[in-house]
Coordinates of C-alpha atoms in Angstrom, one line a residue:
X1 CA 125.5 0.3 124.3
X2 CA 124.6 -2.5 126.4
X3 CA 126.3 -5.8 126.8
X4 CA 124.9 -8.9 127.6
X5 CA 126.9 -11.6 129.6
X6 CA 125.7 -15.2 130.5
X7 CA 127.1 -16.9 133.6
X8 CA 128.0 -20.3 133.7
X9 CA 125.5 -22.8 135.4
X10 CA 126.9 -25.4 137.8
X11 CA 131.4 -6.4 155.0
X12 CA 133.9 -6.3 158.3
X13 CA 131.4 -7.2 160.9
X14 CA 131.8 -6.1 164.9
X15 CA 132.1 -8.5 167.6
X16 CA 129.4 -8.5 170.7
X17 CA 130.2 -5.8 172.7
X18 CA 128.1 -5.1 175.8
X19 CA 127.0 -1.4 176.6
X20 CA 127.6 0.2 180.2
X21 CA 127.8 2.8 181.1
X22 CA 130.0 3.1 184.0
X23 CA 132.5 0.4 185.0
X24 CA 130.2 0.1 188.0
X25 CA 127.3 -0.5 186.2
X26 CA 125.2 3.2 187.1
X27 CA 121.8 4.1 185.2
X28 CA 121.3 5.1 182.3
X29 CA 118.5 7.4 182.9
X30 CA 120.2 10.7 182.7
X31 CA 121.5 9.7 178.8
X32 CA 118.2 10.9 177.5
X33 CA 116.4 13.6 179.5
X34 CA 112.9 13.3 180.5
X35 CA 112.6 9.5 180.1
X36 CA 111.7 6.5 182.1
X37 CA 114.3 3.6 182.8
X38 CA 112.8 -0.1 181.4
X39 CA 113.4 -3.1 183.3
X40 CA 115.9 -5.6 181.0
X41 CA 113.9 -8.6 179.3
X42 CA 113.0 -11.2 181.5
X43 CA 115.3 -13.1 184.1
X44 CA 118.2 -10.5 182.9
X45 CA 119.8 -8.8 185.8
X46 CA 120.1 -5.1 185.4
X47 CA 124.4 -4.9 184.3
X48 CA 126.0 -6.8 182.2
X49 CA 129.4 -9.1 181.8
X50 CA 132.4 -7.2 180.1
X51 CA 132.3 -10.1 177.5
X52 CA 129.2 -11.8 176.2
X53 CA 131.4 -14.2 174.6
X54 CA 133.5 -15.4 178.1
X55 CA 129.8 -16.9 179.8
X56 CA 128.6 -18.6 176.4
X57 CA 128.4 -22.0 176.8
X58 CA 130.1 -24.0 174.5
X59 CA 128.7 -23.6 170.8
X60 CA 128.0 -25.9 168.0
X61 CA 128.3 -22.9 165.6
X62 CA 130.8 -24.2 162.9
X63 CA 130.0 -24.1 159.7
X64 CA 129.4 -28.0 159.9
X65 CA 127.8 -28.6 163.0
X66 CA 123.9 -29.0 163.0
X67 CA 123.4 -27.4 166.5
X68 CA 123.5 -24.6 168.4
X69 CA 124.4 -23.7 172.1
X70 CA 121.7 -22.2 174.3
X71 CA 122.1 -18.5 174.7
X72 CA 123.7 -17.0 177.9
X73 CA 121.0 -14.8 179.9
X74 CA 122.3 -11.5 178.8
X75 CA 120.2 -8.3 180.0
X76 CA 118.5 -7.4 176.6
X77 CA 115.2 -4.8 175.9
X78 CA 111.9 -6.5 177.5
X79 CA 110.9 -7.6 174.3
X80 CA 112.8 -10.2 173.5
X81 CA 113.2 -13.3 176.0
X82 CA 116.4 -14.3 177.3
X83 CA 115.5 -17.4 179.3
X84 CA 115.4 -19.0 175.5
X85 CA 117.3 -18.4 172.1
X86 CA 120.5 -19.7 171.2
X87 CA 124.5 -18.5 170.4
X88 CA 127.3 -18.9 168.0
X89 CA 130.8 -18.8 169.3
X90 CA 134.1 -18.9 167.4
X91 CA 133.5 -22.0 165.3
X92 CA 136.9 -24.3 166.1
X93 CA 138.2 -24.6 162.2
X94 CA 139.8 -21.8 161.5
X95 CA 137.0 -19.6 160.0
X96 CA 134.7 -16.9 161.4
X97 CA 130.9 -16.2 161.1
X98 CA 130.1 -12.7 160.3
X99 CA 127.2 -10.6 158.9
X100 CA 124.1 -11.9 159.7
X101 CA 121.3 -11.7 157.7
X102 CA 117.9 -12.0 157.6
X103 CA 115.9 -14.5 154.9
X104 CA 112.4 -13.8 155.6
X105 CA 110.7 -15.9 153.7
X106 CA 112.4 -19.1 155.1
X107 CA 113.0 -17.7 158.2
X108 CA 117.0 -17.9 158.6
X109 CA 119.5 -16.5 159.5
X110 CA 122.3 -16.4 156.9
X111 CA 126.0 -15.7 157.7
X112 CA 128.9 -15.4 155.8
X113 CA 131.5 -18.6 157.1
X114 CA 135.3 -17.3 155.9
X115 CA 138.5 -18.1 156.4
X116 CA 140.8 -15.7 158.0
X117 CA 142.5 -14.3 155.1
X118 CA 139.2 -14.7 152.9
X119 CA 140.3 -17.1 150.2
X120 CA 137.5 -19.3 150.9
X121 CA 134.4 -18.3 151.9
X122 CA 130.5 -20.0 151.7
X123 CA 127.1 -19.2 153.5
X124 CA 125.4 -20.1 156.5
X125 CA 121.6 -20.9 157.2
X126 CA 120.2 -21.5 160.5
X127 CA 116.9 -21.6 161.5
X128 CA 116.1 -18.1 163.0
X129 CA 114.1 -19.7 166.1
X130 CA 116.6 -22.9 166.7
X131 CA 119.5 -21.7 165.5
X132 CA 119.9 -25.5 163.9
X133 CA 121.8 -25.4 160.5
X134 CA 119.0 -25.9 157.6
X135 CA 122.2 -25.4 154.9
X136 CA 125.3 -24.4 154.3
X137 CA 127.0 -24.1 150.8
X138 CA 130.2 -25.8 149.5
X139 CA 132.7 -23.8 150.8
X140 CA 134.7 -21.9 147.4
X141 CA 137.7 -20.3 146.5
X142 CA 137.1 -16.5 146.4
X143 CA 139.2 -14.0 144.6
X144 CA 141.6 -13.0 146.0
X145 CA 142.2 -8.7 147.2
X146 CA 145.0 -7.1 146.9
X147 CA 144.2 -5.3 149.9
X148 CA 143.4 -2.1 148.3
X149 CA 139.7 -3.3 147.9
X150 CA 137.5 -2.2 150.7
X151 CA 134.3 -4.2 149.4
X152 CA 134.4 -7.0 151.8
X153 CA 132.6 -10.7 151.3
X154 CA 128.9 -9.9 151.3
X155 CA 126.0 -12.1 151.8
X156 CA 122.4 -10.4 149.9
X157 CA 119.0 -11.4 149.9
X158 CA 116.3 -10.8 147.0
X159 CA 113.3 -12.7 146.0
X160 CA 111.6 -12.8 142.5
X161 CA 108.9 -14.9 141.4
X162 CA 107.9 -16.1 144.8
X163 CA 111.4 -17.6 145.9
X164 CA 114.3 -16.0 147.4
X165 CA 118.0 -16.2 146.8
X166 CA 120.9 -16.2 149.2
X167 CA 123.8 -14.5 146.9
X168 CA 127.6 -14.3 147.8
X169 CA 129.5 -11.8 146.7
X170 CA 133.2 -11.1 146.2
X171 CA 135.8 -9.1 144.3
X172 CA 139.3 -9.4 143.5
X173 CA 141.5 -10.8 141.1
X174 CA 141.5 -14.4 140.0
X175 CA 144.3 -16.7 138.0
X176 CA 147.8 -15.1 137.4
X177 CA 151.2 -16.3 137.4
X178 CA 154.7 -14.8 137.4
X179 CA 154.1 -13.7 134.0
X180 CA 150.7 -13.5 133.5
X181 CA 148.6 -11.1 135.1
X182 CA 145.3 -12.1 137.7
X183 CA 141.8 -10.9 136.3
X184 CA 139.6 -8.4 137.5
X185 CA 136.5 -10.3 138.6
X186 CA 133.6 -9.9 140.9
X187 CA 132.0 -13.4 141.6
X188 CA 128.3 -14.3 142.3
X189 CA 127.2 -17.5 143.9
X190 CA 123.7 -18.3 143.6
X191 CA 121.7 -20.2 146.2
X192 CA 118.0 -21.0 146.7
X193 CA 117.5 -19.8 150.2
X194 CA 114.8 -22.6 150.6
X195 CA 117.8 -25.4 150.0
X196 CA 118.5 -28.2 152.5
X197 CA 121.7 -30.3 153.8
X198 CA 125.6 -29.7 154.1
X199 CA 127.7 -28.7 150.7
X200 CA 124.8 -27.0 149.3
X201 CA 126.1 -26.4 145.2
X202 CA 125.1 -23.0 144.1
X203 CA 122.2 -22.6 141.4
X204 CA 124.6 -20.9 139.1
X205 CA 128.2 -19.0 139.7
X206 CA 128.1 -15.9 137.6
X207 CA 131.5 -13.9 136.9
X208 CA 131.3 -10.1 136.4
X209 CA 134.7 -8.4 134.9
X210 CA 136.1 -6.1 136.6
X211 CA 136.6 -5.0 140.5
X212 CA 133.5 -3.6 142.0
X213 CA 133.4 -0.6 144.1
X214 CA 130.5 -1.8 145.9
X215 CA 127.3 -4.5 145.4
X216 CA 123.7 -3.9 146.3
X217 CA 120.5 -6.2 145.6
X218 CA 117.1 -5.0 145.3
X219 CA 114.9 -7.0 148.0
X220 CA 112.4 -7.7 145.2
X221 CA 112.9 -8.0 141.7
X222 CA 116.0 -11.0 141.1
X223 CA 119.1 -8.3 141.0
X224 CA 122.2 -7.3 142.1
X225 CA 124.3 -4.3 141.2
X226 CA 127.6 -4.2 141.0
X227 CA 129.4 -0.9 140.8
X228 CA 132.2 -0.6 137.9
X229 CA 134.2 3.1 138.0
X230 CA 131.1 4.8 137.0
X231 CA 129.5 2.1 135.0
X232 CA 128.4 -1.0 136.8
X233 CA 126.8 -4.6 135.9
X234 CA 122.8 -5.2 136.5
X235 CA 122.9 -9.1 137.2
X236 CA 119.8 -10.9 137.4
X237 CA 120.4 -13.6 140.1
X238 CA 117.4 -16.3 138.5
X239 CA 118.5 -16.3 135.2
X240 CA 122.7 -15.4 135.1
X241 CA 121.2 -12.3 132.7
X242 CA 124.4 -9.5 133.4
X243 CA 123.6 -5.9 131.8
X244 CA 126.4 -4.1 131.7
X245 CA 126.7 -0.4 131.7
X246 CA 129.7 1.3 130.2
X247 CA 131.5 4.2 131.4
X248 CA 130.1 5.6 128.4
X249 CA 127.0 4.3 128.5
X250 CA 123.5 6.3 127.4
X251 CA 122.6 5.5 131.1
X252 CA 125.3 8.0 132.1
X253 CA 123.1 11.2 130.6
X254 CA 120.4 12.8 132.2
X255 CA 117.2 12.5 130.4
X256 CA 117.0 16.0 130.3
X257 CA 118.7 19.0 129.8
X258 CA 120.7 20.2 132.9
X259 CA 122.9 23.0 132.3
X260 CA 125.0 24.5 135.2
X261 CA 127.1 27.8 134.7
X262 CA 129.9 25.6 133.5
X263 CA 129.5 22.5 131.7
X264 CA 126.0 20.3 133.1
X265 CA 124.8 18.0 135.6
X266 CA 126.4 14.5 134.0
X267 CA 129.9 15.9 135.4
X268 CA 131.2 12.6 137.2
X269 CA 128.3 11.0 136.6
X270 CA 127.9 7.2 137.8
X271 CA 125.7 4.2 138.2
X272 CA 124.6 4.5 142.2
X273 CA 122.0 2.1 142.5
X274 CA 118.9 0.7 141.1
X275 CA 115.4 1.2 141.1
X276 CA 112.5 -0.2 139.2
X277 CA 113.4 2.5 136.4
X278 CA 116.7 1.6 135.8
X279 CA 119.6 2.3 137.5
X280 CA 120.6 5.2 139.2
X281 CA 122.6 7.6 138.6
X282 CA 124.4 10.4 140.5
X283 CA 126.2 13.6 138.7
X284 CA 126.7 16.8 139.6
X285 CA 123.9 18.4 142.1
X286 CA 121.7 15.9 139.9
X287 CA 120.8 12.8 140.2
X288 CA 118.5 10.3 137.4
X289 CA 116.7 7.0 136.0
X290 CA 116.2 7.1 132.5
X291 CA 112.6 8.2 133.0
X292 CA 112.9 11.2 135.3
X293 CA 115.3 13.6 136.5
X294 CA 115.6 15.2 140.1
X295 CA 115.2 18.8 139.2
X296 CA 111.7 18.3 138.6
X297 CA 111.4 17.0 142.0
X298 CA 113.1 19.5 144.2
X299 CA 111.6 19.4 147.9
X300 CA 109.9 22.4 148.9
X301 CA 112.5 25.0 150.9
X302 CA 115.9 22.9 149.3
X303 CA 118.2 23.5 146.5
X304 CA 120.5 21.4 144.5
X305 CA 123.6 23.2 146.0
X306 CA 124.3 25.9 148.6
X307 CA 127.6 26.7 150.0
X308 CA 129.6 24.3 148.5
X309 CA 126.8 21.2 149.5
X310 CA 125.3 19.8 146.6
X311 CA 122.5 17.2 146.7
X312 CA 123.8 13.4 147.0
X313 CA 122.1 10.6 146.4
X314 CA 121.8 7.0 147.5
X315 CA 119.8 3.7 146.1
X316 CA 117.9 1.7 148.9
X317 CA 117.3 -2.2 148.8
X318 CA 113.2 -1.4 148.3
X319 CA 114.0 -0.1 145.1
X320 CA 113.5 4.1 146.1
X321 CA 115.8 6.5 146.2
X322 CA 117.6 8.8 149.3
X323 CA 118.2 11.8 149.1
X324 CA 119.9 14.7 151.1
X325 CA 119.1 18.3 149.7
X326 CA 121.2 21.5 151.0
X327 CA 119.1 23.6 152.8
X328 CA 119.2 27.5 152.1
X329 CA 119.7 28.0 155.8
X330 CA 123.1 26.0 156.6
X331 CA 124.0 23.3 154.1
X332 CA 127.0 22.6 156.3
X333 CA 124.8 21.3 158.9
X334 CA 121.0 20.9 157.9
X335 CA 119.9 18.5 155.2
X336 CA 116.5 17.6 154.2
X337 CA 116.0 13.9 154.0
X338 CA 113.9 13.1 150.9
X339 CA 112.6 10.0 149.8
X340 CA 112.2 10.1 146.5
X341 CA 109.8 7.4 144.8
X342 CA 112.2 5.1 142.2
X343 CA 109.6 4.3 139.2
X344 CA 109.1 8.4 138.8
X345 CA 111.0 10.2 140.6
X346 CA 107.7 11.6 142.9
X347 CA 108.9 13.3 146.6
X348 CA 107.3 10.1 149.2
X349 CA 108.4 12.1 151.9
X350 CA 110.5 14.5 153.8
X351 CA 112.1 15.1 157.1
X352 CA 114.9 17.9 158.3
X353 CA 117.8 16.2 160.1
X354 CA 121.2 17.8 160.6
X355 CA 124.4 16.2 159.5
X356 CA 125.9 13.1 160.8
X357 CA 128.0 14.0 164.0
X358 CA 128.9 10.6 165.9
X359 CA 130.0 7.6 164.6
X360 CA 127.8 4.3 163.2
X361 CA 127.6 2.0 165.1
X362 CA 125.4 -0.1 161.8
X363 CA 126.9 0.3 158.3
X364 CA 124.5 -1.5 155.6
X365 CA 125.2 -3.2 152.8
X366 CA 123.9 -0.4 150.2
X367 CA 124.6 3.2 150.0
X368 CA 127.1 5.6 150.8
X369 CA 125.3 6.3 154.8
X370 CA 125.1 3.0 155.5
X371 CA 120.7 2.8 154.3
X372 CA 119.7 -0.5 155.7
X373 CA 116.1 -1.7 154.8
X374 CA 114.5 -3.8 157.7
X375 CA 114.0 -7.5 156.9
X376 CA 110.2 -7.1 156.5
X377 CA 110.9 -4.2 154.3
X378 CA 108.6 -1.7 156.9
X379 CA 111.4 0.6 158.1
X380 CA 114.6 2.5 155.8
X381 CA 117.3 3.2 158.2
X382 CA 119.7 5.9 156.8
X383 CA 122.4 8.7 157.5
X384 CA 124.2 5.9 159.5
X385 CA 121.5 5.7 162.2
X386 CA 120.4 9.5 162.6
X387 CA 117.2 9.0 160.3
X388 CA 114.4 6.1 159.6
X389 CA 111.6 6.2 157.5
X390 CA 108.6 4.4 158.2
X391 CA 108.0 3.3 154.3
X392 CA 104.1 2.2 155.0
X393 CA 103.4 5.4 156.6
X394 CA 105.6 7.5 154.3
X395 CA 107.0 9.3 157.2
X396 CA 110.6 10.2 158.0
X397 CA 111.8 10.1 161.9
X398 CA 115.0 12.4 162.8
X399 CA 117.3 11.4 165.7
X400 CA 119.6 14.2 166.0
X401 CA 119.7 15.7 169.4
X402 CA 116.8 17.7 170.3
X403 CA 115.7 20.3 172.8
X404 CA 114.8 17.2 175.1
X405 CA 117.3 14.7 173.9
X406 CA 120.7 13.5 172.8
X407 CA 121.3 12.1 169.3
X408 CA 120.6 8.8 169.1
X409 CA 122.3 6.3 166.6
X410 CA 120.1 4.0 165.2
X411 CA 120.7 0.1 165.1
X412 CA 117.3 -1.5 164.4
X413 CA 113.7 -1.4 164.4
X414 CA 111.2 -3.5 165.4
X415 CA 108.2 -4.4 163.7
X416 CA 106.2 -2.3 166.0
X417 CA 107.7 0.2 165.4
X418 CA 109.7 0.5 168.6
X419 CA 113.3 2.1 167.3
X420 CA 117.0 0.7 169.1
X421 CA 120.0 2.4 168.9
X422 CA 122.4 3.7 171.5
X423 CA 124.0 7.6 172.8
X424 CA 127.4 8.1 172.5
X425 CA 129.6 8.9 175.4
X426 CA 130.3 12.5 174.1
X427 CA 126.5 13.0 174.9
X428 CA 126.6 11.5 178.3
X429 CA 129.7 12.5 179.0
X430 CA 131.2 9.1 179.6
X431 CA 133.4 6.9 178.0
X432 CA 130.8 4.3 176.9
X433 CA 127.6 4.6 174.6
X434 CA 123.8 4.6 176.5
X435 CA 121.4 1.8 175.2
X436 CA 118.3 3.5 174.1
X437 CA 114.7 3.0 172.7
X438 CA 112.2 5.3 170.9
X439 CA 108.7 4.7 170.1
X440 CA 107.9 5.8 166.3
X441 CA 104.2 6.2 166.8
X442 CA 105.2 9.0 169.5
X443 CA 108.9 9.5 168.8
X444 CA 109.1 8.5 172.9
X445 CA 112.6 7.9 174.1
X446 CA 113.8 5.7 176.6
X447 CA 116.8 5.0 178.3
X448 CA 116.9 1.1 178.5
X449 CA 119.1 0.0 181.9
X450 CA 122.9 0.0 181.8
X451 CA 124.6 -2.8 180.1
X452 CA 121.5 -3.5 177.8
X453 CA 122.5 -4.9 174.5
X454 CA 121.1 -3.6 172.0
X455 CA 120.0 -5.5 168.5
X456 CA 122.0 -5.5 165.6
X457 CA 119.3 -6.8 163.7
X458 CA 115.4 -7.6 164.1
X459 CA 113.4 -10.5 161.6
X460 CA 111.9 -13.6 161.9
X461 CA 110.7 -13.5 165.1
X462 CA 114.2 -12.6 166.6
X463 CA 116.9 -10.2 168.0
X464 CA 120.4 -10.5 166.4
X465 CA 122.6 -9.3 168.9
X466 CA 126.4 -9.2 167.6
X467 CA 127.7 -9.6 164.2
X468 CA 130.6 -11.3 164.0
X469 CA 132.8 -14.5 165.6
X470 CA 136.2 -12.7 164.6
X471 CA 138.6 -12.1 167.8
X472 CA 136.5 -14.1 170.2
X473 CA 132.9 -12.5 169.6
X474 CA 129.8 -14.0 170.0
X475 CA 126.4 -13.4 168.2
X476 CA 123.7 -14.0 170.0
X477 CA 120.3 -14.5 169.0
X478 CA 116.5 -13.9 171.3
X479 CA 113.2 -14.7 170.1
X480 CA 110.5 -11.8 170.8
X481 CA 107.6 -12.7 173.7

């Protein structure tokens, strides 16, 4: 049964690091074999300063300051320009700007503004080109972790009816005393992304019980789902509408039979994600909407477990569905990436990739491998940064190492399709990680010069490069030629 809630109406981010790779500044040519070294973008020199953050000029970047400082001349890819753009340092108050996000629409940049220990917390919004402050909400008690949580302060972005929302998220526990205990909640404010001025109000402040495993928000369509144990809490963001799903909920059950050789498929069965179906649920080898199951879509040359693998599922902020299916071969290793198509469960597209075998350098918002949906919803970056779909294309692009080249760990992807990411010293057998490009259209790749930085993030005309002001970073932020 589903219950029906009305609100009220009123992640750790990374500092800028620069990539080298040798103290010294050598090439990076030999990371990736048979590729061509790029010249920086323009007016960069070729190596870069151990700290981005120590030639910044002084930055208007706090949370109430209309400004922004003009960009240091780092060396970044020769698309974007770094004679221009603009920088946020450590704003001076005491809290830290971290997570940047793109709002298309209005073309922002959104960050979550925090205190240190994350009792208060509000958003952000500069303009992505000037970096000047178009709003910034009333700053607002957040509950409060107990440190066991490890769902951080989130800023999402959806749109529904031709507007768009900026939504902060947090969980924790709210109220209490010596004798009394705190409350469970998960809290979302509400924004209109196109708002203007300083102590923006929220549109609404809706309160979700219970302590959320994770959030997610389809990029069209109003929601936000929060995860619950294996339940979770549909929330429409226009309206304050919460549907909540029970751990016992109908939801829960496949919409078919499923029978394994003990028991079935619902075996720890719970809420994932959401698609334009319903939401999305994960059990055993299985995964389901209400309107189709995934053994009736099993990609050609997979099986829903081999060798102890069993297929896994993730939700992805375009509303389809990720999927990783054991191949006969060597499940340990090999996975076929499927992209499965949310409304009826239909195969979009396919592409071999083995396991995961450096770390991410980009964990998204959604989804258990970090599956980050580009800000003009073109591109799906998943498995951490080993695969990308090309969603208008329905094509899957693998970035595992290759007879020709290393692995290469995804970060962003422009909207030509030009792929940025970087290859870890255990490839190149240095300490540091290689700054790297790859062409889609040819699956090219390119060694970009030592000490490139590499984006973080790519919308609205701009290179996000950093994501977070915590211990001295800077994000810095280059508008394309």
């Amino acid at each position: 049964m589903k219950n029906v809630i009305r609100a009220a109406m009123p992640a750790t981010g990374v500092g800028l690091m620069l990539l080298s790779l040798t103290a010294c500044g050598g090439s990076t040519a030999s990371a990736i074999s048979k590729s061509t070294t790029v010249a920086p973008g323009k007016g960069a020199s070729a190596t870069a300063s151990a700290q981005a953050s120590g030639s910044a000029q002084a930055s208007a970047s706090g949370s109430g300051s209309a400004g922004a400082a003009p960009a240091p001349q780092q060396p970044v890819p020769a698309a974007f320009d770094n004679t221009k753009g603009w920088s946020i340092a450590p704003p001076t108050d005491g809290t830290s700007l971290d997570d940047p996000v793109i709002a298309p629409d209005n073309n922002l940049l959104l960050l979550r503004s925090s205190t240190v220990n994350d009792t208060s917390a509000s958003i952000v919004a500069r303009d992505a080109k000037t970096g000047a402050i178009r709003w910034s909400g009333k700053p607002a008690a957040q509950a409060a972790s107990d440190g066991s949580s490890s769902t951080d302060i989130n800023v999402l972005v959806t749109h529904k009816a031709g507007k768009e929302y900026a939504v902060l998220v947090s969980t924790g526990f709210l109220g209490g005393d010596a004798v009394t205990k705190a409350s469970e909640v998960t809290q979302l404010e509400v924004f209109d992304a196109a708002s203007s001025g300083a102590q923006v109000a929220p549109l609404r402040v809706i309160t979700v019980p219970g302590l959320a495993d994770g959030y997610s928000a389809l990029r069209d369509g109003g929601t936000v789902l929060v995860q619950l144990g294996a339940g979770g809490a549909v929330v429409d963001v226009t309206t304050g509408q919460v549907t909540a799903y029970g751990d016992q909920d109908a939801v829960l059950k496949p919409p078919a039979p499923c029978q394994l050789a003990i028991g079935d498929c619902s075996e720890n069965a719970k809420i994932i994600g959401q698609t334009p179906a319903g939401p999305l649920v994960q059990g055993y080898a299985a995964f389901w909407t209400k309107a189709w199951i995934s053994n009736d879509f099993v990609p050609q040359g997979t099986k829903t477990e081999f060798s102890n693998e069993t297929v896994q599922a993730d939700g992805t902020p375009g509303g389809q569905v990720l999927a990783r299916w054991p191949q006969p071969t060597d499940a340990a290793t090999d996975v076929v990436w499927a992209l499965h198509d949310g409304q009826t469960g239909r195969v979009l597209t396919t592409v071999p990739c083995a396991a995961k075998t450096t770390s991410a350098s980009q964990i998204g918002n959604a989804g258990n491998d970090g599956v980050t949906l580009s800000p003009d919803g073109h591109y799906l970056i998943a498995g951490s940064g080993i695969v990308v779909f090309d969603l208008q294309a329905d094509k899957g692009h693998c970035f595992e190492a290759n007879a020709t080249r290393n692995e290469v760990d995804v970060t962003a992807v422009d909207t030509d399709g030009t792929v940025y990411g970087t290859v870890h010293g255990a490839a190149t057998g240095t300490a540091d990680a290689a700054p790297a490009s790859v062409k889609l259209d040819s699956d090219q790749a390119t060694a970009l010069p030592a000490g490139t930085l590499v984006p973080a993030l790519i919308g609205a005309g701009v290179g996000v490069f950093g994501t977070s002001t915590s211990g001295g970073g800077s994000i810095l932020v280059y508008p394309h030629h």
